[in-house]
Short mmCIF file of C-alpha atoms in Angstrom, two decimals:
data_model
loop_
_atom_site.label_atom_id
_atom_site.label_comp_id
_atom_site.label_asym_id
_atom_site.label_seq_id
_atom_site.Cartn_x
_atom_site.Cartn_y
_atom_site.Cartn_z
CA MET Y 1 117.54 113.14 77.84
CA ALA Y 2 115.19 113.28 80.85
CA LYS Y 3 115.88 115.88 83.52
CA ILE Y 4 113.47 115.83 86.44
CA ALA Y 5 112.24 118.81 88.45
CA TYR Y 6 110.94 117.37 91.72
CA ILE Y 7 108.05 119.23 93.35
CA LEU Y 8 108.40 118.76 97.10
CA LEU Y 9 105.65 119.70 99.55
CA CYS Y 10 106.87 119.36 103.13
CA HIS Y 11 106.24 120.63 106.64
CA LYS Y 12 108.70 119.02 109.07
CA ASP Y 13 112.11 117.40 109.62
CA PRO Y 14 114.47 119.97 108.05
CA GLN Y 15 117.45 117.60 108.11
CA ALA Y 16 115.54 115.02 106.08
CA ILE Y 17 114.46 117.67 103.57
CA ILE Y 18 118.03 118.90 103.17
CA ALA Y 19 119.24 115.33 102.65
CA GLN Y 20 116.45 114.67 100.14
CA ALA Y 21 117.25 117.82 98.15
CA ASN Y 22 120.98 117.12 98.06
CA ARG Y 23 120.39 113.50 97.09
CA LEU Y 24 118.06 114.30 94.20
CA THR Y 25 120.12 117.17 92.81
CA ALA Y 26 123.49 115.43 93.12
CA VAL Y 27 122.79 113.54 89.89
CA GLY Y 28 121.84 116.67 87.95
CA ASP Y 29 118.10 116.85 88.62
CA TYR Y 30 116.23 119.78 90.17
CA ILE Y 31 113.91 120.37 93.11
CA SER Y 32 111.33 123.04 93.94
CA ILE Y 33 110.40 123.19 97.64
CA HIS Y 34 107.27 124.48 99.34
CA PHE Y 35 107.68 124.45 103.12
CA ASP Y 36 104.36 124.81 104.95
CA GLY Y 37 103.62 128.27 106.34
CA ARG Y 38 102.32 126.67 109.54
CA SER Y 39 105.72 125.18 110.30
CA LYS Y 40 108.51 126.84 112.24
CA ASP Y 41 110.30 129.75 110.59
CA ALA Y 42 113.54 128.54 112.17
CA ASP Y 43 113.20 125.20 110.36
CA PHE Y 44 112.64 126.98 107.03
CA LYS Y 45 115.67 129.21 107.59
CA GLU Y 46 117.75 126.11 108.36
CA ILE Y 47 116.67 124.45 105.10
CA LYS Y 48 117.17 127.57 103.00
CA SER Y 49 120.58 128.28 104.51
CA ALA Y 50 121.80 124.71 103.99
CA LEU Y 51 120.69 124.70 100.33
CA SER Y 52 121.58 128.30 99.46
CA ASP Y 53 124.62 127.28 97.40
CA ASN Y 54 122.76 124.59 95.45
CA SER Y 55 121.76 126.13 92.09
CA ASN Y 56 119.47 123.14 91.38
CA VAL Y 57 117.17 124.09 94.27
CA VAL Y 58 114.43 126.72 94.17
CA PHE Y 59 111.88 127.76 96.81
CA THR Y 60 108.38 129.12 96.32
CA GLN Y 61 108.17 132.85 96.91
CA LYS Y 62 105.26 132.47 99.32
CA ARG Y 63 104.77 129.86 102.03
CA LEU Y 64 101.09 128.95 102.28
CA LYS Y 65 99.45 127.56 105.39
CA CYS Y 66 98.28 124.21 104.10
CA GLY Y 67 95.48 122.07 105.47
CA TRP Y 68 94.56 118.51 104.57
CA GLY Y 69 91.68 118.44 102.09
CA GLU Y 70 91.96 122.17 101.31
CA TRP Y 71 92.66 124.10 98.11
CA SER Y 72 95.83 125.38 99.81
CA LEU Y 73 97.57 122.08 98.96
CA VAL Y 74 96.79 122.53 95.26
CA GLN Y 75 97.86 126.18 95.32
CA ALA Y 76 101.12 125.25 97.05
CA SER Y 77 101.70 122.65 94.34
CA LEU Y 78 100.99 125.20 91.61
CA ASN Y 79 103.36 127.71 93.22
CA ALA Y 80 106.13 125.12 93.38
CA VAL Y 81 105.46 123.97 89.81
CA SER Y 82 105.51 127.56 88.55
CA ALA Y 83 108.79 128.27 90.36
CA ALA Y 84 110.37 125.14 88.86
CA GLU Y 85 109.04 125.85 85.37
CA GLN Y 86 110.66 129.29 85.40
CA ALA Y 87 113.91 128.36 87.18
CA PHE Y 88 114.75 125.19 85.25
CA PRO Y 89 114.05 125.68 81.51
CA ASP Y 90 115.71 122.36 80.58
CA ALA Y 91 113.58 120.25 82.95
CA THR Y 92 111.64 117.71 80.89
CA HIS Y 93 109.53 116.16 83.67
CA PHE Y 94 107.93 117.44 86.87
CA TYR Y 95 107.53 114.85 89.64
CA MET Y 96 105.36 115.48 92.73
CA LEU Y 97 106.83 114.27 96.06
CA SER Y 98 106.20 114.60 99.77
CA GLY Y 99 108.65 114.58 102.64
CA ASP Y 100 107.68 110.94 103.33
CA CYS Y 101 108.73 109.75 99.85
CA MET Y 102 111.99 107.97 99.07
CA PRO Y 103 113.43 106.67 95.77
CA ILE Y 104 113.19 102.90 95.23
CA LYS Y 105 115.18 102.96 92.01
CA SER Y 106 118.46 104.57 90.99
CA ALA Y 107 118.52 107.92 89.18
CA GLU Y 108 120.03 106.11 86.22
CA TYR Y 109 117.02 103.77 86.06
CA ALA Y 110 114.54 106.65 86.51
CA HIS Y 111 116.01 108.66 83.63
CA ASP Y 112 116.07 105.65 81.33
CA PHE Y 113 112.47 104.84 82.27
CA LEU Y 114 111.23 108.34 81.43
CA ASN Y 115 113.26 108.44 78.21
CA GLY Y 116 111.62 105.24 77.06
CA ASP Y 117 108.05 106.54 76.69
CA TYR Y 118 107.40 110.29 76.49
CA VAL Y 119 104.00 110.38 78.27
CA ASP Y 120 102.37 111.72 81.43
CA TYR Y 121 102.02 109.44 84.45
CA ILE Y 122 98.97 110.28 86.53
CA GLU Y 123 96.22 108.18 88.08
CA SER Y 124 93.06 109.63 86.53
CA LEU Y 125 89.77 107.75 86.90
CA ASP Y 126 86.20 108.84 86.27
CA TYR Y 127 85.02 110.48 89.47
CA PHE Y 128 81.52 108.97 89.48
CA ASP Y 129 82.02 105.59 87.80
CA SER Y 130 85.19 104.48 89.57
CA ASN Y 131 85.38 103.01 93.05
CA TRP Y 132 88.38 105.16 94.04
CA ILE Y 133 86.61 106.74 97.05
CA LYS Y 134 86.11 103.96 99.59
CA THR Y 135 84.25 105.79 102.38
CA GLY Y 136 82.71 109.18 103.12
CA MET Y 137 81.46 111.88 100.77
CA LYS Y 138 81.49 111.41 97.01
CA GLU Y 139 79.14 113.56 94.93
CA GLU Y 140 78.84 115.92 97.92
CA ARG Y 141 82.50 116.91 97.55
CA LEU Y 142 81.64 118.59 94.24
CA ILE Y 143 78.03 119.81 94.21
CA TYR Y 144 78.29 121.67 97.55
CA ARG Y 145 80.71 124.45 98.44
CA HIS Y 146 83.17 123.67 101.22
CA PHE Y 147 84.63 126.71 102.95
CA PHE Y 148 85.85 125.06 106.16
CA ASN Y 149 88.28 122.25 106.98
CA GLU Y 150 86.53 119.09 108.13
CA ARG Y 151 89.42 118.11 110.37
CA THR Y 152 90.07 121.41 112.14
CA GLN Y 153 86.62 123.05 111.91
CA LYS Y 154 84.33 120.03 112.05
CA ARG Y 155 81.29 121.84 113.43
CA ARG Y 156 81.43 124.64 110.83
CA PHE Y 157 82.15 122.17 108.04
CA TYR Y 158 79.08 120.05 108.74
CA THR Y 159 76.84 123.02 109.60
CA ALA Y 160 77.60 124.65 106.23
CA TYR Y 161 77.15 121.33 104.47
CA GLY Y 162 73.86 120.64 106.29
CA LEU Y 163 72.40 124.04 105.47
CA GLN Y 164 73.26 123.72 101.77
CA LYS Y 165 71.75 120.26 101.68
CA ARG Y 166 68.61 121.37 103.52
CA PHE Y 167 67.92 124.29 101.22
CA GLY Y 168 69.06 122.58 98.02
CA LEU Y 169 71.96 124.96 97.42
CA THR Y 170 73.78 122.76 94.93
CA ARG Y 171 75.97 123.95 92.08
CA ASP Y 172 76.80 122.69 88.62
CA ILE Y 173 80.13 121.27 87.56
CA PRO Y 174 81.66 123.32 84.68
CA GLU Y 175 79.91 121.80 81.68
CA ASP Y 176 82.98 121.11 79.54
CA ILE Y 177 84.89 119.45 82.41
CA GLN Y 178 84.78 115.74 83.20
CA VAL Y 179 85.91 115.45 86.82
CA MET Y 180 88.52 112.76 87.35
CA ILE Y 181 90.07 111.42 90.56
CA GLY Y 182 93.27 109.66 91.57
CA SER Y 183 96.51 109.80 93.48
CA GLN Y 184 98.10 113.22 93.92
CA TRP Y 185 101.58 111.77 93.23
CA TRP Y 186 102.12 112.34 89.52
CA CYS Y 187 104.90 112.82 86.97
CA LEU Y 188 104.03 115.21 84.12
CA ARG Y 189 105.93 116.36 81.04
CA ARG Y 190 106.97 119.97 80.62
CA GLN Y 191 104.47 120.59 77.83
CA THR Y 192 101.65 119.38 80.10
CA ILE Y 193 102.78 121.63 82.95
CA GLU Y 194 102.89 124.63 80.59
CA ALA Y 195 99.39 123.79 79.33
CA ILE Y 196 98.04 123.64 82.91
CA LEU Y 197 99.65 126.97 83.87
CA ASN Y 198 98.18 128.62 80.76
CA PHE Y 199 94.75 127.04 81.39
CA ILE Y 200 94.38 128.44 84.92
CA LYS Y 201 94.99 131.95 83.56
CA THR Y 202 92.11 131.67 81.10
CA ARG Y 203 89.57 129.66 83.11
CA PRO Y 204 88.88 131.40 86.45
CA ASP Y 205 85.51 129.59 86.61
CA VAL Y 206 87.25 126.22 86.89
CA ILE Y 207 89.60 127.55 89.56
CA ARG Y 208 86.64 128.95 91.56
CA PHE Y 209 84.95 125.56 91.35
CA PHE Y 210 87.93 123.58 92.63
CA LYS Y 211 88.72 126.13 95.37
CA THR Y 212 85.58 125.08 97.24
CA THR Y 213 85.56 121.36 96.47
CA TRP Y 214 86.60 119.02 99.25
CA ILE Y 215 90.02 117.33 98.85
CA PRO Y 216 90.83 118.96 95.47
CA ASP Y 217 94.38 117.58 95.38
CA GLU Y 218 92.78 114.26 94.37
CA THR Y 219 90.82 115.84 91.47
CA PHE Y 220 92.42 119.08 90.17
CA PHE Y 221 95.49 117.88 88.27
CA GLN Y 222 93.78 114.58 87.44
CA THR Y 223 90.92 116.46 85.75
CA LEU Y 224 93.03 119.07 83.93
CA VAL Y 225 95.49 116.56 82.49
CA ARG Y 226 92.61 114.53 81.00
CA HIS Y 227 91.08 117.76 79.67
CA LEU Y 228 94.29 119.03 78.05
CA VAL Y 229 96.25 115.94 76.97
CA PRO Y 230 95.28 113.31 74.39
CA ARG Y 231 94.34 110.01 76.00
CA GLN Y 232 97.11 108.09 74.21
CA GLU Y 233 99.73 110.33 75.86
CA ILE Y 234 98.59 109.48 79.41
CA ARG Y 235 99.51 106.43 81.45
CA ASN Y 236 96.75 105.97 84.01
CA ARG Y 237 99.03 105.16 86.93
CA THR Y 238 101.36 106.73 89.47
CA LEU Y 239 105.10 106.13 89.54
CA THR Y 240 105.01 106.37 93.34
CA PHE Y 241 104.32 103.10 95.13
CA LEU Y 242 101.79 103.55 97.92
CA MET Y 243 99.12 101.44 99.53
CA PHE Y 244 96.08 102.19 101.66
CA SER Y 245 94.41 100.14 104.37
CA ASP Y 246 90.71 99.32 104.28
CA TYR Y 247 90.20 102.42 106.44
CA GLY Y 248 91.74 104.70 103.82
CA MET Y 249 94.96 105.25 105.78
CA PRO Y 250 98.36 105.07 104.04
CA VAL Y 251 100.44 102.00 104.82
CA SER Y 252 103.91 102.79 106.23
CA PHE Y 253 107.08 100.97 105.20
CA TYR Y 254 109.79 99.82 107.61
CA ASN Y 255 113.37 98.54 107.52
CA ASP Y 256 112.43 95.02 106.41
CA HIS Y 257 110.54 96.26 103.32
CA TYR Y 258 113.67 97.13 101.31
CA ASP Y 259 113.62 94.15 98.93
CA ILE Y 260 109.89 94.27 98.27
CA LEU Y 261 110.06 98.01 97.52
CA LEU Y 262 112.83 97.56 94.95
CA SER Y 263 110.79 94.92 93.16
CA GLN Y 264 107.85 97.29 92.50
CA ASP Y 265 107.32 98.86 89.07
CA CYS Y 266 107.67 102.39 90.48
CA LEU Y 267 110.38 105.01 90.96
CA PHE Y 268 109.50 106.23 94.48
CA ALA Y 269 107.63 104.90 97.51
CA ARG Y 270 105.43 106.54 100.08
CA LYS Y 271 105.09 106.46 103.02
CA ILE Y 272 108.42 105.63 104.67
CA SER Y 273 108.20 105.49 108.46
CA PRO Y 274 110.20 108.25 110.21
CA ASP Y 275 111.79 105.53 112.35
CA ALA Y 276 112.89 103.35 109.41
CA VAL Y 277 116.43 104.72 109.69
CA ILE Y 278 118.18 101.79 108.03
CA LEU Y 279 115.68 101.73 105.15
CA LYS Y 280 116.21 105.45 104.50
CA GLN Y 281 119.97 105.04 104.47
CA ARG Y 282 119.83 102.14 102.01
CA LEU Y 283 117.37 103.86 99.66
CA GLY Y 284 119.37 107.09 99.81
CA ALA Y 285 122.53 105.28 98.72
CA LEU Y 286 120.60 103.45 96.02
CA TYR Y 287 119.57 106.61 94.16
CA ALA Y 288 123.17 107.58 93.32
CA ALA Y 289 124.20 104.04 92.39
CA THR Y 290 124.95 102.98 88.81
CA ASP Y 291 124.61 99.71 86.89
CA VAL Y 292 122.02 98.35 89.32
CA THR Y 293 119.70 95.65 87.97
CA PHE Y 294 116.14 95.56 89.29
CA ASP Y 295 114.00 92.43 89.16
CA ILE Y 296 110.44 93.75 88.86
CA SER Y 297 107.83 91.38 90.28
CA ASN Y 298 105.31 94.06 91.33
CA GLU Y 299 103.65 91.83 93.93
CA GLY Y 300 103.50 94.39 96.75
CA ARG Y 301 99.80 95.24 96.64
CA ARG Y 302 98.70 91.65 96.04
CA LEU Y 303 100.85 90.43 98.92
CA TYR Y 304 99.48 93.10 101.26
CA ALA Y 305 95.88 92.29 100.29
CA PHE Y 306 96.53 88.58 100.77
CA LEU Y 307 98.09 88.96 104.20
CA THR Y 308 95.53 91.40 105.56
CA GLY Y 309 92.74 89.27 104.12
CA ARG Y 310 94.03 86.18 105.88
CA GLY Y 311 94.14 88.15 109.11
CA ARG Y 312 90.47 89.06 108.80
CA GLU Y 313 89.67 85.36 108.34
CA GLY Y 314 91.48 84.58 111.56
CA ARG Y 315 94.30 82.76 109.79
CA ARG Y 316 97.88 83.51 108.85
CA TYR Y 317 100.11 82.24 106.11
CA ALA Y 318 103.38 81.84 108.02
CA THR Y 319 105.00 82.06 111.42
CA ARG Y 320 105.15 85.47 113.04
CA PHE Y 321 108.52 87.20 113.05
CA TRP Y 322 108.84 86.66 116.81
CA GLU Y 323 108.42 82.92 116.21
CA SER Y 324 110.72 82.53 113.22
CA GLU Y 325 113.39 84.86 114.65
CA SER Y 326 113.29 84.12 118.36
CA THR Y 327 116.85 85.14 119.21
CA ILE Y 328 118.27 88.59 119.91
CA GLY Y 329 121.49 87.69 118.14
CA ARG Y 330 124.59 85.71 119.06
CA ASP Y 331 126.98 88.65 118.66
CA ARG Y 332 124.95 91.13 120.74
CA GLU Y 333 125.29 92.12 124.39
CA LEU Y 334 122.19 92.84 126.47
CA LEU Y 335 122.95 94.63 129.74
CA ILE Y 336 120.13 94.49 132.29
CA VAL Y 337 119.88 96.96 135.17
CA ALA Y 338 117.55 95.52 137.84
CA CYS Y 339 116.45 98.10 140.39
CA LYS Y 340 113.32 98.49 142.53
CA LYS Y 341 113.77 102.25 142.76
CA TRP Y 342 113.04 103.27 139.20
CA HIS Y 343 114.30 106.83 139.60
CA VAL Y 344 117.70 105.53 140.72
CA ALA Y 345 118.02 103.25 137.68
CA LYS Y 346 116.92 106.05 135.34
CA ARG Y 347 119.61 108.36 136.71
CA LEU Y 348 122.16 105.60 136.34
CA VAL Y 349 121.36 104.76 132.71
CA ASP Y 350 121.29 108.46 131.82
CA GLN Y 351 124.89 108.65 132.97
CA ILE Y 352 125.76 105.41 131.14
CA ALA Y 353 124.35 106.81 127.89
CA LYS Y 354 126.22 110.07 128.39
CA LEU Y 355 129.60 108.81 129.56
CA ALA Y 356 129.82 105.29 128.09
CA ALA Y 357 127.96 106.11 124.84
CA ILE Y 358 125.79 102.97 125.06
CA PRO Y 359 122.12 103.17 123.97
CA THR Y 360 119.80 102.80 126.95
CA ILE Y 361 116.09 102.07 127.33
CA LYS Y 362 114.35 102.69 130.64
CA TYR Y 363 111.72 100.36 132.10
CA VAL Y 364 110.49 99.10 128.71
CA PHE Y 365 108.61 96.12 130.19
CA ASN Y 366 107.30 97.87 133.28
CA GLU Y 367 106.35 101.44 132.30
CA ASN Y 368 103.92 102.11 129.48
CA ALA Y 369 105.16 105.69 129.01
CA THR Y 370 108.73 104.62 128.21
CA PRO Y 371 109.73 106.51 125.01
CA LEU Y 372 110.18 104.05 122.14
CA PRO Y 373 110.55 104.40 118.36
CA ASP Y 374 107.84 103.22 115.99
CA LEU Y 375 108.41 99.47 115.65
CA GLY Y 376 105.31 98.55 113.72
CA GLY Y 377 102.95 98.29 116.71
CA ILE Y 378 104.80 95.81 118.90
CA GLU Y 379 105.86 98.71 121.14
CA LYS Y 380 102.33 100.02 121.80
CA THR Y 381 101.48 98.27 125.08
CA ILE Y 382 103.24 96.56 127.99
CA GLU Y 383 101.37 93.36 127.10
CA LYS Y 384 102.71 93.29 123.53
CA ARG Y 385 106.24 94.15 124.61
CA THR Y 386 106.28 91.41 127.24
CA ARG Y 387 104.67 88.79 125.04
CA HIS Y 388 107.28 89.36 122.32
CA ASN Y 389 110.17 90.48 124.51
CA ARG Y 390 113.05 89.04 122.45
CA ALA Y 391 111.59 90.36 119.19
CA LEU Y 392 111.23 93.83 120.72
CA ILE Y 393 114.80 93.88 121.99
CA ARG Y 394 116.10 92.60 118.64
CA MET Y 395 114.26 95.42 116.86
CA LEU Y 396 115.73 97.96 119.28
CA PHE Y 397 119.22 96.65 118.53
CA ASP Y 398 118.42 97.09 114.81
CA TYR Y 399 116.99 100.56 115.31
CA TYR Y 400 120.01 101.85 117.25
CA GLN Y 401 122.43 99.90 115.02
CA THR Y 402 124.36 98.77 118.07
CA LYS Y 403 125.97 95.61 119.39
CA CYS Y 404 125.35 96.62 123.01
CA LEU Y 405 122.13 97.82 124.67
CA VAL Y 406 121.21 98.66 128.29
CA ILE Y 407 117.66 98.15 129.57
CA CYS Y 408 116.07 98.61 133.01
CA ILE Y 409 113.88 95.92 134.56
CA ASP Y 410 111.99 95.79 137.85
CA PRO Y 411 113.32 92.91 140.01
CA ALA Y 412 109.78 91.51 140.11
CA SER Y 413 110.17 90.62 136.41
CA ILE Y 414 112.62 87.79 137.01
CA ASN Y 415 110.93 85.69 134.31
CA LEU Y 416 112.10 88.21 131.73
CA VAL Y 417 115.65 88.10 133.06
CA GLN Y 418 115.59 84.30 132.88
CA ASP Y 419 114.29 84.40 129.30
CA PHE Y 420 117.01 86.80 128.18
CA TYR Y 421 119.70 84.67 129.83
CA ALA Y 422 118.35 81.66 127.90
CA ASP Y 423 118.96 83.49 124.62
CA ARG Y 424 122.12 83.07 122.51
CA SER Y 425 123.05 86.69 123.07
CA LYS Y 426 125.54 87.69 125.76
CA THR Y 427 123.61 88.87 128.81
CA ARG Y 428 124.93 90.63 131.92
CA LEU Y 429 122.98 91.72 134.99
CA LEU Y 430 123.60 94.68 137.28
CA GLU Y 431 121.59 94.52 140.49
CA VAL Y 432 121.23 97.96 142.08
CA ASP Y 433 120.93 97.37 145.82
CA CYS Y 434 119.10 100.26 147.52
CA THR Y 435 118.03 100.94 151.09
CA PHE Y 436 114.32 101.44 151.72
CA SER Y 437 113.09 103.83 154.42
CA ASP Y 438 109.59 103.56 155.84
CA ASP Y 439 108.64 106.82 154.10
CA TYR Y 440 109.76 105.44 150.75
CA LEU Y 441 107.78 102.20 151.27
CA VAL Y 442 104.66 104.22 152.15
CA GLY Y 443 105.07 106.16 148.91
CA HIS Y 444 105.62 102.89 147.03
CA ALA Y 445 102.39 101.51 148.53
CA ALA Y 446 100.55 104.58 147.22
CA ARG Y 447 102.09 104.26 143.73
CA ILE Y 448 101.01 100.64 143.34
CA GLY Y 449 97.52 101.30 144.74
CA LEU Y 450 97.87 99.62 148.14
CA ALA Y 451 97.36 102.87 150.01
CA GLY Y 452 95.89 106.30 149.47
CA ASP Y 453 95.71 109.72 151.08
CA GLN Y 454 93.05 108.54 153.49
CA THR Y 455 94.70 105.27 154.53
CA PRO Y 456 94.93 105.20 158.40
CA GLU Y 457 98.40 105.21 159.94
CA ARG Y 458 97.66 101.94 161.68
CA THR Y 459 96.93 100.23 158.37
CA LEU Y 460 100.14 101.60 156.89
CA GLN Y 461 102.16 100.22 159.77
CA GLN Y 462 100.63 96.82 159.16
CA LEU Y 463 101.44 97.03 155.44
CA LEU Y 464 105.07 98.09 155.79
CA PRO Y 465 106.54 94.74 156.96
CA THR Y 466 104.76 92.92 154.11
CA ILE Y 467 105.99 95.37 151.48
CA ARG Y 468 109.53 95.25 152.86
CA ASN Y 469 109.46 91.46 152.81
CA ASP Y 470 108.33 91.53 149.16
CA VAL Y 471 111.27 93.74 148.24
CA VAL Y 472 113.69 91.44 150.07
CA PHE Y 473 112.08 88.37 148.49
CA GLU Y 474 112.52 89.78 144.97
CA ARG Y 475 116.16 90.63 145.71
CA ASP Y 476 116.90 87.17 147.14
CA ARG Y 477 115.12 85.42 144.28
CA LEU Y 478 117.29 87.32 141.82
CA ARG Y 479 120.44 86.28 143.67
CA ASP Y 480 119.34 82.67 144.15
CA ALA Y 481 118.92 82.31 140.38
CA ALA Y 482 122.73 82.39 140.19
CA PHE Y 483 122.91 84.20 136.88
CA GLU Y 484 126.31 84.38 135.25
CA SER Y 485 127.89 87.84 134.96
CA HIS Y 486 125.77 89.13 137.86
CA PHE Y 487 127.17 92.38 139.25
CA ARG Y 488 125.98 94.56 142.13
CA LEU Y 489 125.91 98.29 142.66
CA GLY Y 490 125.24 99.15 146.31
CA GLU Y 491 123.95 102.29 148.00
CA THR Y 492 126.10 101.49 151.03
CA ALA Y 493 129.11 100.35 148.99
CA SER Y 494 132.11 102.61 148.40
CA VAL Y 495 132.69 104.46 145.14
CA ALA Y 496 135.70 102.23 144.50
CA GLU Y 497 133.61 99.06 144.91
CA ASN Y 498 130.85 100.40 142.64
CA THR Y 499 133.45 101.50 140.08
CA GLN Y 500 134.84 97.97 139.84
CA GLN Y 501 131.36 96.45 139.37
CA LEU Y 502 130.36 99.03 136.73
CA ALA Y 503 133.60 98.58 134.78
CA GLN Y 504 132.99 94.84 134.48
CA PHE Y 505 129.27 95.20 133.77
CA LEU Y 506 129.73 97.78 131.01
CA SER Y 507 133.13 96.57 129.74
CA VAL Y 508 134.47 100.11 130.01
CA SER Y 509 137.60 101.61 131.52
CA GLU Y 510 137.79 102.23 135.26
CA ASP Y 511 138.00 105.97 134.59
CA THR Y 512 134.68 105.93 132.78
CA ALA Y 513 133.13 103.67 135.42
CA HIS Y 514 134.43 105.97 138.16
CA GLN Y 515 132.79 109.02 136.58
CA ILE Y 516 129.46 107.18 136.59
CA ALA Y 517 129.83 105.78 140.12
CA LYS Y 518 130.83 109.03 141.80
CA ILE Y 519 127.65 111.03 141.13
CA ASP Y 520 126.47 112.00 144.60
CA TYR Y 521 122.73 112.24 143.86
CA LEU Y 522 122.35 108.74 142.38
CA PHE Y 523 120.58 107.15 145.35
CA LYS Y 524 118.66 110.18 146.64
CA ASP Y 525 114.87 109.66 146.96
#
């Protein structure tokens, strides 16, 4: 009966690591954790403390400072493998994971799968004959010695490389070794792991060679498994579903990829977006489930290649999601705070989030720096957000898993307000009516580029009436639109009047509305 020892290399998000460890060990499997030595000690202590009572968890004795492309990643893997091999004598398989991996099958399915064919699963292709490396160095990774990290010590890396190349300081590959390459996400049997650990004790020349190759995590295990295991006992594939773009970057998966992930002929998937909260929850629940049937179609990579290929040809195969799903949702409530003084609106929504417990987003369509979760790129620029405004808001509702959301909008963006009111969702508007001193309007002129430090006083005095008229025009245009459920919060209104308007706008009790309305610094400039 298969029992899996998961080898987890991670460097961030202690809560996610704790959840991953508990999830994988809850069904009787094991996990060996290496937490990067560059990461915070406090995070490591949090993880170790939370998992201290879990006998199916082991940690490496030493935390190495790992760097992408360095031997340190291989050594960290070996340390975690060695710890698991000693701590869990009944483990039959050792499965390499990262903190970005999630199961896409149940534990029941995974165990049955590994019981069915007692072999090693590792992508292992001939280094020189395959087309696994798409761009950058190939032979140079091996025949030159690499002592520096290309990403963090670029000048030293290329200086050392250039000098070796100039003076012909190449080296030979160990003569009995055929270098192989492939994905670093493997699943190996216990006997293979024991053979590798014994091999590295007897072949220091091979270890010295790989220690100064570039990106050895793509070649070390792949080469040793082929060297030590009969070909018929190796399946040349990874059980972790991952894809790369044409630029060699891993493709991330989001909430709407759940069904396609389950249909892949793999046990785990990488890389799950940190912001795919719903996807993580669903996959986490899936692992402990029983009697789940999976329909394997395995079309993920072909579909991705097809869609990206069509994009390069300037065509697309179907309507975009913002065209096919153009509504926010009939059962959702969008609450819009329209205020010309952005700092006033930001203070207000901070209090709404705190006291009314409603998710709030500040000037999402007006301020590029507004903090937003990763939504697949639609959130990157003001232009994209505005062009696909309903799609963006719908995705924010999904991300926060809420039926009610508050956003801030500048009164100049009345077209957005009109578009949201035309949607099937329930929309309410809170106009925040502020007073505008001459000093504030001068500052506003500077912020929007109409004036600078050297602008003459006479010019400013000529500008002020125009700017004030623009503010009044935007306010009147908002009121003339006669939106339903239009409420007003006034700087000159009483706390009681503002309480009543807030209570109706937010659909909260008057006590909660009063706590929000009574803050004395709300309208201060």
